[in-house]
């Protein structure tokens, strides 16, 4: 949890841009392999081809009113066919759906213009337009205006195919494009691929998802064997790709080329799988601050305390390090649980014990804190718990006393307010990383270190605390994503991910899958829109975020869900104060005294208060388990973590889980809102979009 900085304003923070796949995408015909380059595959492909053909056809005019005669002369359609009588020409009523299909077949195209139908059915263009209009009114065909080109028509049932899931693999670029993916497909893809972008127009209802398979996705995939990863890959993709599978296998092997182990004399050794790797990679990338001296052609003596730096350097070089050190298990700690772990929580604990390190990536509401306590009891050694704030330290203390046999005397807190080192010590990252306190934590033999809200680890303030190493290291976070693209450091320093398949928890009912909708809101008044139009940079982003038109939409959503316990999130204090006045509810921000904040949160938890407007202080580290409705009125630009954290306030085992993200139409907020929800989409959550008129 981070306190508000000044007026809660923060610069727009967004994902790095990604190029979408530029190859042709396949015809909507279920799951198909990559199409031939010269084949039209989608409605857009055909439109483009038709437009090019018509632009180059000397016998057609720009507006499509002229048609070809038998001898190729340009003549108007009204009197083009001098050999046919009026009686020979089909009337509008005579053009049936079957004859329309005949015209499509004759043209060899899935979409046609009225001019092409008229030519194939030997009638006038006016009659074809009337007939196609009648078929459209009956729902048998549909029409699309292609900008300045002629209107094109296609059968309705063919349009329905566009909403089916289609998967296209581009093996050379290791990219996968999925149109209309099911939750099941998105959940499986999240096991080995990264959701890089969403493509297409939201109005069509067929937004595509662009996935990329990166090195770190293979290294961090939650599989014990290469065969399991390849089996998952083959179960998702439309066709086998030896090229891609060879690359995946090569990356899997890279993850085991270096390892750290403890020498029999007590010091740590870095070992490479070959003399070439040790000489050309490790000893080239590392210096005297990390390596003391060579021991053999494949081994080097590691300088004490340099292990974390070695992991970082070699990871960035493309070689994640296996950590086999015989770290101290810490003094024993006799502790029992007072809570029954769920089946999946026991599985998480067992996998963690096998690995001795890992990052638990479970959805909000899955009980990651309880699982961490279960790991503590399973390890049975003295434990250091690192948290980002005092509030979270107090919550951990309460949970430990509630769910274990630990006594008050066995639990200590070490931060600005208290400094107690006990068998179980809860400290803030900031304090643990300070030089004057560091020696105290280093000197203690911890059996387990828990890194709560572990996504903070790569940041400059928290990074030093990650150098604290123990035999068992457990990170906790529902959102191990960062907009600076440093999330790989989380898994490098702490361990591989555990619990990444959220769909199983949704299906089993352990966690309520949120219903997420992005709503594009118009401007509340011309003055606000004009002010935005004349601004630039950060001010422009803030004006879009605080659009007064959102006030009425928030009120409308609360009226639609009158019994739901609701949280309304804002990023600017002025907006929060305005909404609090409009809704006649409290506004909780970093400027509010801590004791008053806690009292309001308690009233919300108890049900005495049903709605709160809240700033970034509610993003993480605060226990608000009973929210049923989250309305994001404004947020950090494109921050996936913030989007998932706010949605996570509703993801509990029972009740409704509704999330509405408001974005001002026609501004950068549209893209930001889509990016904010990307982490949830990657985990299989369906994100709808609604353009309010």
XYZ file of C-alpha atoms in Angstrom:
693
model
C 0.000 0.000 0.000
C 1.306 3.466 -0.791
C 0.129 6.687 0.793
C -1.197 9.461 -1.447
C 1.485 11.761 -2.755
C 0.397 15.383 -2.494
C -2.983 15.698 -4.140
C -3.128 12.016 -5.169
C -2.055 12.978 -8.648
C 0.488 10.833 -10.431
C 1.908 10.909 -13.950
C 0.230 8.693 -16.499
C 1.754 5.245 -16.252
C 1.214 2.831 -19.081
C 2.535 -0.352 -20.624
C 5.165 -0.170 -23.261
C 3.633 -0.243 -26.717
C 3.525 -3.429 -28.747
C 3.199 -3.990 -32.454
C 0.176 -5.974 -33.461
C 0.515 -8.889 -35.844
C 0.598 -7.614 -39.410
C -0.074 -10.863 -41.276
C -3.496 -11.630 -42.727
C -5.838 -13.227 -40.232
C -7.892 -16.313 -41.191
C -11.458 -16.583 -42.253
C -13.862 -17.061 -39.351
C -14.061 -20.797 -39.620
C -13.239 -22.149 -36.190
C -9.599 -22.829 -35.336
C -7.423 -22.690 -38.439
C -3.707 -22.486 -39.202
C -1.938 -19.446 -40.589
C -3.471 -18.632 -44.000
C -1.747 -18.243 -47.332
C -0.504 -14.737 -47.996
C -2.644 -14.212 -51.095
C -5.946 -15.434 -49.679
C -8.614 -13.033 -48.367
C -9.348 -14.176 -44.856
C -11.547 -11.660 -43.081
C -14.221 -9.186 -43.978
C -11.603 -6.428 -43.757
C -9.319 -8.342 -46.172
C -12.097 -8.663 -48.721
C -13.095 -5.023 -48.414
C -9.503 -4.010 -49.001
C -9.147 -6.318 -51.997
C -12.448 -5.200 -53.485
C -11.574 -1.557 -53.010
C -8.218 -2.068 -54.751
C -9.874 -3.964 -57.596
C -12.539 -1.321 -58.099
C -9.985 1.492 -57.937
C -8.120 -0.159 -60.808
C -11.157 -1.029 -62.951
C -11.502 1.495 -65.758
C -15.090 0.459 -66.399
C -16.321 1.381 -62.894
C -16.839 4.931 -61.677
C -15.908 6.094 -58.199
C -19.421 5.894 -56.922
C -20.145 2.485 -58.364
C -23.201 3.648 -60.377
C -21.839 2.466 -63.747
C -21.496 -1.181 -64.725
C -19.739 -3.136 -67.467
C -21.525 -3.874 -70.722
C -20.847 -6.898 -72.886
C -18.394 -5.029 -75.077
C -16.638 -3.249 -72.201
C -17.969 0.257 -72.871
C -18.921 2.451 -69.920
C -22.667 2.979 -69.963
C -25.097 3.960 -67.264
C -26.941 1.067 -65.654
C -30.303 2.650 -66.359
C -29.970 1.853 -70.075
C -26.921 -0.433 -70.150
C -28.617 -3.658 -71.217
C -30.163 -2.944 -74.600
C -30.927 -6.595 -75.262
C -33.076 -7.169 -72.191
C -36.631 -6.030 -71.820
C -38.181 -4.769 -68.611
C -39.985 -8.068 -68.336
C -36.648 -9.961 -68.428
C -35.187 -7.996 -65.504
C -35.871 -9.492 -62.063
C -37.891 -7.243 -59.834
C -36.746 -6.487 -56.285
C -39.196 -9.054 -54.928
C -37.712 -11.706 -57.240
C -34.224 -11.540 -55.654
C -34.272 -14.136 -52.900
C -31.664 -15.162 -50.360
C -30.859 -18.167 -52.569
C -30.218 -15.944 -55.574
C -28.047 -13.702 -53.372
C -25.954 -16.783 -52.511
C -25.761 -17.514 -56.257
C -24.359 -14.029 -56.778
C -21.783 -14.555 -54.016
C -20.734 -17.853 -55.561
C -20.440 -16.308 -59.011
C -18.316 -13.448 -57.661
C -16.152 -15.796 -55.596
C -16.248 -13.364 -52.694
C -17.872 -13.470 -49.231
C -19.064 -9.850 -49.550
C -20.404 -8.044 -52.595
C -21.631 -4.639 -53.645
C -25.128 -4.027 -54.995
C -23.513 -3.346 -58.374
C -21.948 -6.829 -58.398
C -25.270 -8.445 -57.420
C -27.017 -6.551 -60.201
C -24.446 -7.714 -62.743
C -24.611 -11.370 -61.687
C -28.422 -11.460 -61.506
C -28.837 -9.367 -64.664
C -30.905 -6.616 -63.093
C -30.503 -2.948 -62.394
C -28.481 -1.646 -59.488
C -31.556 0.165 -58.167
C -33.507 -3.095 -58.091
C -30.577 -4.848 -56.361
C -30.376 -2.133 -53.704
C -34.103 -2.419 -53.000
C -33.946 -6.217 -52.827
C -30.908 -6.260 -50.552
C -32.549 -3.692 -48.307
C -35.600 -5.943 -47.981
C -33.391 -8.934 -47.129
C -31.557 -6.801 -44.553
C -34.891 -5.788 -42.970
C -35.716 -9.498 -42.713
C -32.383 -10.146 -41.004
C -31.063 -12.412 -43.776
C -28.202 -10.165 -44.908
C -26.184 -7.332 -43.424
C -24.599 -4.240 -44.894
C -21.393 -2.431 -44.054
C -20.395 1.056 -45.165
C -16.722 0.869 -46.131
C -15.785 4.537 -45.641
C -15.869 6.153 -49.127
C -16.206 2.838 -50.982
C -19.520 1.254 -52.019
C -21.688 -0.446 -49.442
C -20.935 -4.173 -49.182
C -23.404 -6.913 -48.275
C -22.945 -10.371 -46.732
C -25.169 -13.117 -45.250
C -26.018 -12.637 -41.581
C -25.000 -16.192 -40.723
C -21.528 -15.493 -42.093
C -21.286 -12.456 -39.857
C -22.143 -14.642 -36.883
C -19.038 -16.704 -37.614
C -16.935 -13.659 -36.772
C -17.862 -14.009 -33.103
C -16.420 -17.515 -32.908
C -13.040 -18.108 -31.373
C -10.200 -18.171 -33.893
C -6.555 -18.816 -33.063
C -3.728 -17.854 -35.429
C -0.084 -18.670 -34.691
C 2.874 -16.724 -36.087
C 5.682 -19.077 -35.051
C 8.609 -17.016 -36.355
C 7.580 -14.075 -34.166
C 6.270 -16.331 -31.380
C 2.966 -14.470 -31.432
C -0.583 -15.774 -31.110
C -3.641 -13.778 -32.195
C -6.983 -14.937 -30.803
C -10.322 -13.513 -31.928
C -13.163 -13.772 -29.401
C -11.243 -16.088 -27.044
C -13.138 -18.106 -24.491
C -12.250 -17.838 -20.819
C -10.876 -21.382 -21.006
C -8.488 -20.465 -23.828
C -7.302 -17.300 -22.086
C -6.655 -19.220 -18.883
C -4.554 -21.819 -20.717
C -2.610 -19.180 -22.650
C -1.753 -17.425 -19.382
C 0.293 -20.510 -18.420
C 2.955 -19.877 -21.063
C 2.279 -16.588 -22.881
C 2.038 -12.880 -22.137
C -0.989 -10.812 -23.166
C 0.718 -7.983 -25.024
C -2.179 -6.110 -26.590
C -5.801 -6.154 -27.646
C -6.563 -5.391 -31.262
C -9.558 -4.497 -33.405
C -12.516 -2.203 -32.961
C -14.635 -2.502 -29.837
C -17.807 -1.665 -31.789
C -17.569 -4.921 -33.766
C -17.639 -7.054 -30.637
C -14.771 -9.148 -32.014
C -11.743 -7.652 -30.319
C -8.665 -9.792 -30.802
C -6.048 -10.633 -28.206
C -2.346 -10.565 -29.058
C -0.160 -12.910 -26.998
C 3.621 -13.133 -27.107
C 5.732 -16.029 -25.846
C 8.834 -14.518 -24.258
C 11.876 -16.129 -22.675
C 10.648 -15.348 -19.182
C 7.237 -16.863 -19.936
C 8.902 -20.223 -20.569
C 11.199 -19.895 -17.539
C 8.317 -18.950 -15.256
C 5.730 -21.380 -16.593
C 4.171 -23.430 -13.761
C 5.260 -26.845 -15.021
C 7.637 -29.369 -13.503
C 8.559 -31.013 -16.803
C 9.127 -29.748 -20.342
C 6.624 -32.315 -21.612
C 3.850 -30.744 -19.524
C 4.556 -27.320 -21.016
C 4.610 -28.672 -24.578
C 1.362 -30.558 -23.968
C -0.321 -27.325 -22.835
C 1.091 -25.493 -25.857
C -0.255 -28.126 -28.264
C -3.672 -28.157 -26.579
C -4.176 -24.462 -27.330
C -2.583 -23.876 -30.725
C -4.412 -24.790 -33.945
C -1.473 -26.705 -35.406
C 1.853 -28.156 -34.327
C 4.850 -25.891 -34.864
C 8.217 -27.700 -34.650
C 9.994 -24.352 -34.949
C 8.219 -22.909 -31.913
C 8.539 -26.099 -29.887
C 12.284 -26.234 -30.552
C 12.622 -22.660 -29.329
C 10.549 -23.405 -26.193
C 12.738 -26.443 -25.459
C 15.910 -24.373 -25.865
C 14.601 -21.759 -23.425
C 13.576 -24.430 -20.941
C 17.126 -25.801 -20.976
C 18.632 -22.325 -20.524
C 16.888 -22.098 -17.170
C 19.148 -24.826 -15.762
C 22.539 -23.820 -17.156
C 23.766 -22.096 -13.985
C 23.239 -22.965 -10.351
C 24.326 -21.716 -6.960
C 25.265 -24.344 -4.400
C 27.003 -24.472 -1.033
C 30.536 -25.915 -0.995
C 31.423 -28.433 1.699
C 33.628 -25.769 3.278
C 30.665 -23.422 3.666
C 31.092 -20.856 0.892
C 28.815 -20.465 -2.127
C 29.802 -21.619 -5.619
C 28.445 -20.617 -9.029
C 28.502 -23.573 -11.418
C 28.002 -23.457 -15.191
C 26.829 -26.363 -17.320
C 29.894 -26.042 -19.552
C 33.306 -24.415 -19.700
C 32.058 -22.186 -22.521
C 29.116 -20.881 -20.497
C 31.253 -20.153 -17.466
C 33.968 -18.436 -19.484
C 31.957 -16.628 -22.135
C 28.874 -15.709 -20.108
C 29.378 -15.726 -16.336
C 32.961 -14.476 -16.133
C 32.309 -11.914 -18.859
C 29.165 -10.536 -17.218
C 30.256 -10.727 -13.570
C 33.174 -8.919 -11.927
C 35.239 -8.995 -8.729
C 32.289 -7.686 -6.717
C 30.424 -10.912 -7.421
C 33.108 -13.580 -8.009
C 36.165 -14.058 -5.787
C 38.126 -16.523 -7.911
C 37.781 -19.521 -10.265
C 37.695 -22.971 -8.670
C 37.587 -24.950 -11.914
C 36.753 -24.421 -15.574
C 33.044 -24.571 -14.721
C 32.975 -23.213 -11.140
C 33.682 -19.919 -9.398
C 33.800 -18.904 -5.757
C 30.996 -16.395 -5.016
C 31.631 -13.366 -2.868
C 29.550 -13.406 0.305
C 26.277 -11.485 -0.144
C 26.567 -11.227 -3.939
C 24.091 -14.009 -4.697
C 21.146 -11.724 -5.486
C 23.275 -9.573 -7.819
C 24.490 -12.691 -9.661
C 20.909 -13.824 -10.154
C 19.962 -10.440 -11.620
C 22.926 -10.210 -13.995
C 22.638 -13.724 -15.389
C 18.855 -13.458 -15.698
C 19.255 -10.333 -17.817
C 21.794 -12.230 -19.919
C 19.136 -14.857 -20.599
C 20.166 -17.485 -18.053
C 17.995 -17.790 -14.924
C 19.982 -19.311 -12.064
C 18.898 -22.376 -10.112
C 19.416 -21.771 -6.380
C 20.500 -24.968 -4.600
C 22.226 -23.343 -1.630
C 22.017 -25.057 1.734
C 20.623 -22.030 3.513
C 19.980 -22.030 7.228
C 16.522 -23.333 8.107
C 16.457 -21.009 11.114
C 15.757 -21.839 14.709
C 12.761 -24.178 15.001
C 9.362 -22.664 15.677
C 6.578 -24.737 17.181
C 3.344 -23.518 15.635
C 0.031 -25.124 14.644
C -2.788 -23.846 12.457
C -6.250 -23.050 13.775
C -7.729 -22.912 10.296
C -8.468 -25.642 7.756
C -6.742 -24.856 4.462
C -8.718 -25.322 1.274
C -7.576 -28.017 -1.142
C -5.891 -25.563 -3.515
C -4.198 -23.767 -0.606
C -2.734 -27.070 0.583
C -1.531 -27.713 -2.971
C 0.145 -24.299 -3.014
C 1.884 -24.974 0.292
C 3.068 -28.413 -0.867
C 4.446 -27.011 -4.115
C 6.209 -24.261 -2.199
C 7.807 -26.779 0.176
C 9.041 -28.813 -2.792
C 10.527 -25.746 -4.518
C 11.637 -23.990 -1.297
C 10.903 -20.688 -3.049
C 8.176 -19.150 -5.168
C 5.727 -16.322 -5.761
C 2.078 -17.045 -5.012
C 0.069 -15.384 -7.803
C -3.480 -16.016 -6.629
C -6.490 -13.770 -7.279
C -7.766 -11.395 -4.641
C -9.982 -13.276 -2.225
C -8.143 -16.583 -2.690
C -6.611 -16.405 0.786
C -2.950 -15.724 -0.014
C -2.282 -14.471 3.517
C -3.752 -17.644 5.037
C -1.700 -19.703 2.582
C 1.412 -17.787 3.679
C 0.579 -18.623 7.290
C 0.154 -22.251 6.234
C 3.638 -22.141 4.682
C 4.997 -20.662 7.932
C 3.554 -23.552 9.934
C 4.811 -26.074 7.386
C 8.384 -24.737 7.420
C 8.408 -24.548 11.228
C 11.283 -22.059 11.393
C 11.671 -18.480 12.592
C 10.082 -16.185 10.037
C 10.553 -12.643 8.748
C 7.500 -11.090 7.058
C 8.173 -8.009 4.909
C 5.259 -5.638 4.167
C 4.951 -2.218 2.482
C 3.165 -0.402 5.352
C 2.439 -0.327 9.085
C -1.244 -0.957 8.422
C -0.412 -4.220 6.691
C 1.941 -5.162 9.527
C -0.910 -4.778 12.010
C -3.195 -6.884 9.807
C -0.589 -9.667 9.583
C -0.220 -9.677 13.366
C -3.976 -9.999 13.814
C -4.191 -12.824 11.236
C -1.322 -14.744 12.860
C -2.974 -14.548 16.272
C -6.314 -15.551 14.791
C -5.171 -18.500 12.662
C -2.219 -19.982 14.612
C -1.189 -21.001 18.120
C 1.440 -18.234 18.219
C 1.266 -16.010 21.294
C 1.539 -12.231 21.487
C 5.072 -12.622 22.877
C 6.214 -14.603 19.816
C 5.223 -11.922 17.267
C 7.134 -8.668 16.884
C 6.790 -5.641 14.615
C 9.812 -3.710 13.374
C 9.119 -0.351 11.726
C 8.985 3.336 12.542
C 6.452 2.808 15.319
C 7.805 -0.345 16.981
C 11.112 -2.199 16.973
C 10.683 -5.745 18.279
C 12.552 -8.765 16.931
C 10.765 -11.978 17.848
C 10.589 -15.531 16.419
C 8.060 -14.144 13.925
C 8.952 -10.567 12.997
C 6.886 -8.328 10.726
C 8.949 -5.482 9.230
C 8.421 -2.894 6.517
C 10.516 -3.106 3.367
C 11.853 0.398 3.956
C 13.151 -0.405 7.448
C 14.632 -3.775 6.452
C 16.588 -2.107 3.651
C 18.156 0.621 5.818
C 21.860 0.208 6.638
C 21.402 0.878 10.346
C 18.877 -1.942 10.667
C 20.204 -4.278 8.005
C 22.846 -5.996 10.158
C 20.176 -6.984 12.674
C 18.128 -8.803 10.034
C 21.229 -10.287 8.375
C 22.487 -11.735 11.645
C 19.323 -13.687 12.307
C 18.950 -17.175 10.811
C 15.502 -16.966 9.244
C 13.911 -20.214 8.144
C 11.377 -18.362 5.982
C 11.068 -14.872 4.549
C 7.624 -13.822 3.305
C 7.554 -10.901 0.855
C 4.002 -9.547 0.906
C 2.873 -7.369 -2.039
C 6.048 -8.649 -3.693
C 5.507 -6.592 -6.850
C 7.264 -3.738 -5.006
C 10.582 -5.613 -4.893
C 12.131 -4.192 -8.115
C 11.648 -0.576 -7.000
C 14.659 1.303 -5.695
C 13.306 1.695 -2.157
C 12.453 -1.962 -1.615
C 15.164 -3.616 -3.682
C 17.779 -3.972 -0.950
C 15.434 -5.966 1.245
C 15.325 -8.615 -1.501
C 19.005 -9.346 -0.855
C 17.885 -10.943 2.409
C 17.942 -14.611 1.546
C 16.647 -17.616 3.457
C 16.228 -21.315 2.770
C 12.559 -20.636 2.068
C 11.401 -17.478 0.240
C 7.706 -16.860 -0.461
C 6.322 -13.868 -2.355
C 2.620 -12.940 -2.279
C 0.840 -10.847 -4.899
C -2.301 -10.991 -7.013
C -0.665 -8.596 -9.484
C 3.054 -9.284 -10.056
C 3.106 -6.884 -12.993
C 4.955 -3.601 -13.361
C 4.723 -0.860 -15.961
C 8.543 -0.567 -15.999
C 8.722 -4.177 -17.316
C 10.798 -5.285 -14.326
C 8.433 -7.956 -13.087
C 10.974 -10.599 -14.132
C 13.129 -9.457 -11.205
C 10.400 -10.621 -8.846
C 10.746 -14.209 -9.986
C 14.538 -13.933 -10.295
C 15.048 -12.874 -6.687
C 12.215 -14.718 -4.953
C 11.258 -17.787 -7.006
C 8.976 -19.128 -9.766
C 5.219 -18.412 -9.806
C 2.705 -20.647 -8.000
C -1.098 -20.643 -8.400
C -1.347 -18.930 -11.770
C -4.470 -20.747 -13.015
C -7.261 -18.500 -11.735
C -9.968 -20.126 -13.852
C -10.018 -23.234 -11.640
C -10.773 -21.094 -8.587
C -13.511 -19.229 -10.463
C -15.104 -22.464 -11.658
C -14.959 -24.068 -8.195
C -16.632 -21.017 -6.630
C -13.775 -20.259 -4.252
C -13.422 -16.785 -5.778
C -16.143 -14.776 -7.501
C -15.122 -13.937 -11.042
C -15.712 -10.216 -11.529
C -18.009 -8.878 -14.226
C -15.891 -6.109 -15.725
C -17.178 -3.389 -18.022
C -15.359 -0.382 -19.429
C -17.796 2.469 -20.015
C -16.835 5.277 -22.387
C -18.460 8.396 -20.968
C -19.195 11.624 -22.903
C -18.155 15.019 -21.585
C -20.369 16.489 -18.919
C -20.387 19.950 -20.500
C -18.800 21.912 -23.346
C -16.672 23.980 -20.959
C -14.860 20.919 -19.624
C -14.333 19.543 -23.128
C -12.966 22.854 -24.433
C -10.619 23.141 -21.477
C -9.328 19.634 -22.218
C -8.922 20.424 -25.932
C -6.735 23.434 -25.122
C -4.554 21.570 -22.605
C -1.695 19.158 -23.180
C 0.459 16.616 -21.378
C -0.340 15.728 -17.801
C -3.001 18.448 -17.447
C -4.870 16.982 -20.399
C -4.850 13.527 -18.783
C -6.093 14.947 -15.477
C -8.947 16.865 -17.136
C -10.101 13.690 -18.897
C -9.891 11.762 -15.623
C -11.944 14.300 -13.702
C -14.574 14.792 -16.430
C -17.737 15.998 -14.623
C -19.782 13.747 -16.903
C -18.572 10.831 -14.794
C -20.445 12.132 -11.738
C -23.855 11.336 -13.185
C -22.654 7.942 -14.443
C -21.445 7.043 -10.935
C -24.831 8.024 -9.529
C -26.591 5.971 -12.202
C -24.524 2.874 -11.394
C -25.213 3.208 -7.682
C -28.944 3.556 -8.412
C -28.817 0.417 -10.574
C -27.260 -1.520 -7.667
C -28.929 0.027 -4.600
C -28.099 -2.782 -2.169
C -24.478 -3.367 -3.213
C -21.618 -2.319 -0.963
C -19.727 0.001 -3.278
C -16.268 1.546 -3.537
C -15.771 4.494 -5.888
C -12.060 4.917 -6.742
C -10.491 8.222 -7.776
C -6.954 9.435 -8.361
C -7.487 13.137 -7.666
C -8.549 14.714 -4.394
C -10.676 17.436 -6.001
C -12.660 14.804 -7.888
C -13.013 12.682 -4.753
C -14.312 15.585 -2.711
C -16.756 16.524 -5.493
C -18.098 12.968 -5.810
C -18.390 12.613 -2.036
C -20.550 15.735 -1.979
C -22.660 14.571 -4.952
C -23.215 11.136 -3.385
C -23.355 12.359 0.224
C -20.827 9.749 1.383
C -17.374 9.966 3.029
C -14.178 10.415 0.998
C -11.142 8.495 2.280
C -7.726 9.787 1.239
C -4.160 9.990 2.483
C -4.945 13.386 4.001
C -7.493 11.864 6.370
C -6.117 10.993 9.864
C -5.316 7.306 10.233
C -7.752 6.712 13.103
C -10.666 8.188 11.120
C -9.816 6.085 8.064
C -9.803 2.930 10.160
C -13.165 3.824 11.701
C -14.752 4.324 8.261
C -13.289 1.054 6.987
C -14.683 -0.744 10.010
C -18.139 0.769 9.399
C -17.927 -0.392 5.769
C -16.916 -3.907 6.799
C -19.754 -4.088 9.327
C -22.339 -2.871 6.812
C -23.143 0.377 8.634
C -21.746 2.274 5.647
C -22.580 1.074 2.131
C -20.581 3.432 -0.099
C -17.127 4.984 0.121
C -15.260 7.257 -2.260
C -11.613 6.303 -1.898
C -8.257 7.426 -3.271
C -5.159 5.314 -3.906
C -4.950 4.434 -0.227
C -7.517 1.724 -1.019
C -5.499 0.112 -3.783
C -3.645 -2.350 -1.547
C -2.809 -3.214 2.023
C -6.273 -2.499 3.425
C -8.709 -5.239 4.377
C -12.013 -4.426 2.654
C -13.390 -7.909 2.036
C -17.070 -7.205 1.528
C -17.201 -4.877 -1.481
C -19.625 -6.000 -4.183
C -19.354 -3.089 -6.597
C -16.252 -1.159 -7.662
C -16.525 1.960 -9.812
C -13.204 3.304 -11.077
C -13.902 6.954 -11.811
C -10.237 7.705 -12.550
C -6.943 5.904 -12.294
C -3.271 5.781 -13.142
C -2.916 5.719 -16.904
C -2.701 2.109 -18.023
C -1.524 0.662 -14.689
C -2.448 -3.035 -14.898
C -1.642 -3.559 -11.242
C -3.923 -0.771 -10.061
C -6.724 -1.988 -12.312
C -6.476 -5.538 -10.982
C -6.130 -4.389 -7.370
C -9.269 -2.294 -7.542
C -11.225 -5.038 -9.281
C -9.907 -7.437 -6.662
C -11.847 -5.621 -3.954
C -14.947 -7.436 -5.214
C -13.421 -10.885 -5.836
C -14.725 -12.815 -2.838
C -16.324 -16.273 -2.570
C -19.915 -15.030 -2.277
C -22.073 -12.178 -3.519
C -21.740 -10.143 -6.681
C -18.469 -8.912 -8.153
C -19.156 -5.945 -10.424
C -16.467 -3.623 -11.743
C -17.108 -0.563 -13.899
C -14.195 1.441 -15.295
C -15.168 4.906 -16.539
C -13.150 6.481 -19.347
C -13.831 9.758 -21.104
C -14.734 9.022 -24.713
C -12.287 10.210 -27.363
C -9.367 10.711 -24.961
C -6.261 8.769 -23.916
C -8.373 7.283 -21.134
C -9.886 4.843 -23.637
C -6.533 3.167 -24.194
C -5.551 3.495 -20.525
C -8.737 1.740 -19.380
C -8.137 -1.158 -21.752
C -4.566 -1.511 -20.496
C -5.645 -1.323 -16.860
C -7.828 -4.393 -17.332
C -5.210 -6.336 -19.299
C -3.903 -8.352 -16.325
C -7.432 -9.545 -15.555
C -8.029 -10.361 -19.227
C -4.797 -12.359 -19.248
C -6.139 -14.430 -16.370
C -9.307 -15.264 -18.294
C -11.668 -12.562 -16.986
C -14.052 -11.284 -19.673
C -13.839 -7.504 -20.101
C -16.841 -5.911 -21.867
C -16.925 -2.447 -23.397
C -19.885 -0.076 -23.592
C -19.915 3.238 -25.435
C -22.465 5.487 -23.711
C -24.261 7.806 -26.107
